[in-house]
PDB file of C-alpha atoms in Angstrom:
ATOM      1  CA  MET A 134      11.196 -26.130  -7.066  1.00  0.00           C
ATOM      2  CA  ASN A 135       7.751 -24.867  -8.066  1.00  0.00           C
ATOM      3  CA  LEU A 136       6.112 -22.337  -5.690  1.00  0.00           C
ATOM      4  CA  ASN A 137       2.779 -24.184  -5.824  1.00  0.00           C
ATOM      5  CA  VAL A 138       4.468 -27.396  -4.674  1.00  0.00           C
ATOM      6  CA  ILE A 139       6.166 -25.509  -1.825  1.00  0.00           C
ATOM      7  CA  LYS A 140       2.854 -23.903  -0.748  1.00  0.00           C
ATOM      8  CA  GLU A 141       1.090 -27.281  -0.756  1.00  0.00           C
ATOM      9  CA  GLU A 142       3.889 -28.865   1.292  1.00  0.00           C
ATOM     10  CA  VAL A 143       3.805 -26.084   3.906  1.00  0.00           C
ATOM     11  CA  GLN A 144      -0.030 -26.232   4.021  1.00  0.00           C
ATOM     12  CA  LYS A 145       0.133 -29.998   4.712  1.00  0.00           C
ATOM     13  CA  HIS A 146       2.312 -29.286   7.764  1.00  0.00           C
ATOM     14  CA  LEU A 147       0.116 -26.554   9.280  1.00  0.00           C
ATOM     15  CA  HIS A 148       0.475 -26.688  13.107  1.00  0.00           C
ATOM     16  CA  ASP A 149       3.469 -29.044  12.852  1.00  0.00           C
ATOM     17  CA  MET A 150       6.867 -28.314  14.396  1.00  0.00           C
ATOM     18  CA  VAL A 151       9.606 -27.111  12.060  1.00  0.00           C
ATOM     19  CA  ASP A 152      13.259 -26.143  12.115  1.00  0.00           C
ATOM     20  CA  ILE A 153      14.079 -23.288   9.755  1.00  0.00           C
ATOM     21  CA  SER A 154      17.633 -22.366   8.850  1.00  0.00           C
ATOM     22  CA  VAL A 155      18.018 -18.784   7.643  1.00  0.00           C
ATOM     23  CA  PHE A 156      21.049 -17.987   5.510  1.00  0.00           C
ATOM     24  CA  GLY A 157      21.597 -14.252   5.949  1.00  0.00           C
ATOM     25  CA  LEU A 158      24.003 -11.721   4.574  1.00  0.00           C
ATOM     26  CA  ARG A 159      27.688 -11.872   5.470  1.00  0.00           C
ATOM     27  CA  ASN A 160      27.387 -15.432   6.763  1.00  0.00           C
ATOM     28  CA  LYS A 161      25.009 -14.426   9.567  1.00  0.00           C
ATOM     29  CA  ASN A 162      23.036 -17.642   9.691  1.00  0.00           C
ATOM     30  CA  TYR A 163      20.578 -18.606  12.395  1.00  0.00           C
ATOM     31  CA  GLU A 164      17.959 -21.238  13.133  1.00  0.00           C
ATOM     32  CA  VAL A 165      14.344 -20.934  14.200  1.00  0.00           C
ATOM     33  CA  HIS A 166      12.417 -23.693  15.990  1.00  0.00           C
ATOM     34  CA  GLY A 167       8.636 -23.422  16.227  1.00  0.00           C
ATOM     35  CA  TYR A 168       5.393 -24.473  14.589  1.00  0.00           C
ATOM     36  CA  ILE A 169       3.615 -23.280  11.455  1.00  0.00           C
ATOM     37  CA  SER A 170       0.702 -21.244  12.779  1.00  0.00           C
ATOM     38  CA  ASN A 171      -0.829 -19.726   9.624  1.00  0.00           C
ATOM     39  CA  VAL A 172      -0.458 -19.912   5.858  1.00  0.00           C
ATOM     40  CA  TYR A 173      -1.288 -17.109   3.441  1.00  0.00           C
ATOM     41  CA  PRO A 174      -0.968 -16.749  -0.347  1.00  0.00           C
ATOM     42  CA  SER A 175       2.565 -15.270  -0.228  1.00  0.00           C
ATOM     43  CA  ILE A 176       3.874 -16.041   3.254  1.00  0.00           C
ATOM     44  CA  PHE A 177       3.559 -18.467   6.126  1.00  0.00           C
ATOM     45  CA  MET A 178       3.848 -17.734   9.834  1.00  0.00           C
ATOM     46  CA  VAL A 179       5.927 -19.660  12.350  1.00  0.00           C
ATOM     47  CA  ASN A 180       5.242 -19.285  16.067  1.00  0.00           C
ATOM     48  CA  VAL A 181       8.551 -19.180  17.930  1.00  0.00           C
ATOM     49  CA  GLY A 182       8.060 -19.028  21.681  1.00  0.00           C
ATOM     50  CA  GLY A 183       4.843 -17.020  21.371  1.00  0.00           C
ATOM     51  CA  VAL A 184       6.264 -14.625  18.756  1.00  0.00           C
ATOM     52  CA  GLU A 185       5.052 -14.860  15.153  1.00  0.00           C
ATOM     53  CA  ARG A 186       7.756 -14.818  12.454  1.00  0.00           C
ATOM     54  CA  SER A 187       6.891 -14.600   8.764  1.00  0.00           C
ATOM     55  CA  PHE A 188       8.656 -16.340   5.896  1.00  0.00           C
ATOM     56  CA  SER A 189       7.912 -16.338   2.188  1.00  0.00           C
ATOM     57  CA  TYR A 190       7.597 -19.369  -0.041  1.00  0.00           C
ATOM     58  CA  SER A 191       9.996 -17.755  -2.500  1.00  0.00           C
ATOM     59  CA  ASP A 192      12.700 -17.783   0.222  1.00  0.00           C
ATOM     60  CA  ILE A 193      12.497 -21.579   0.182  1.00  0.00           C
ATOM     61  CA  ALA A 194      12.602 -21.688  -3.626  1.00  0.00           C
ATOM     62  CA  THR A 195      15.679 -19.440  -3.802  1.00  0.00           C
ATOM     63  CA  GLY A 196      17.484 -21.246  -0.980  1.00  0.00           C
ATOM     64  CA  GLU A 197      17.539 -18.263   1.386  1.00  0.00           C
ATOM     65  CA  ILE A 198      15.910 -20.504   3.992  1.00  0.00           C
ATOM     66  CA  SER A 199      15.598 -24.247   4.390  1.00  0.00           C
ATOM     67  CA  ILE A 200      12.785 -25.901   6.267  1.00  0.00           C
ATOM     68  CA  LYS A 201      12.816 -29.234   8.065  1.00  0.00           C
ATOM     69  CA  TYR A 202       9.495 -30.719   9.150  1.00  0.00           C
ATOM     70  CA  LEU A 203       9.615 -32.545  12.478  1.00  0.00           C
TER      71      LEU A 203
END
C-alpha cells in the first residue's frame, strides 16, 4: 500500500476511535484502543486513556501494525 494513501486515510479519521493491533517481536502482540489525536508528516498520535502513543505510517505499510477504524 502506498504511504500517501495511508496518510490520507488516517487524516480522514482524525479524532475518530481506532483499534490498533501491534505485532511485536517474539510474538508479543498487543492491542491499543483510543482515538487519533494528531497527524504529522511521518507519524500519527493515538490518545489512549489520556496518554499519547505514536505510530508511523510505514508500520502500517509493512504490516507491523494494523488499524481498524471504528
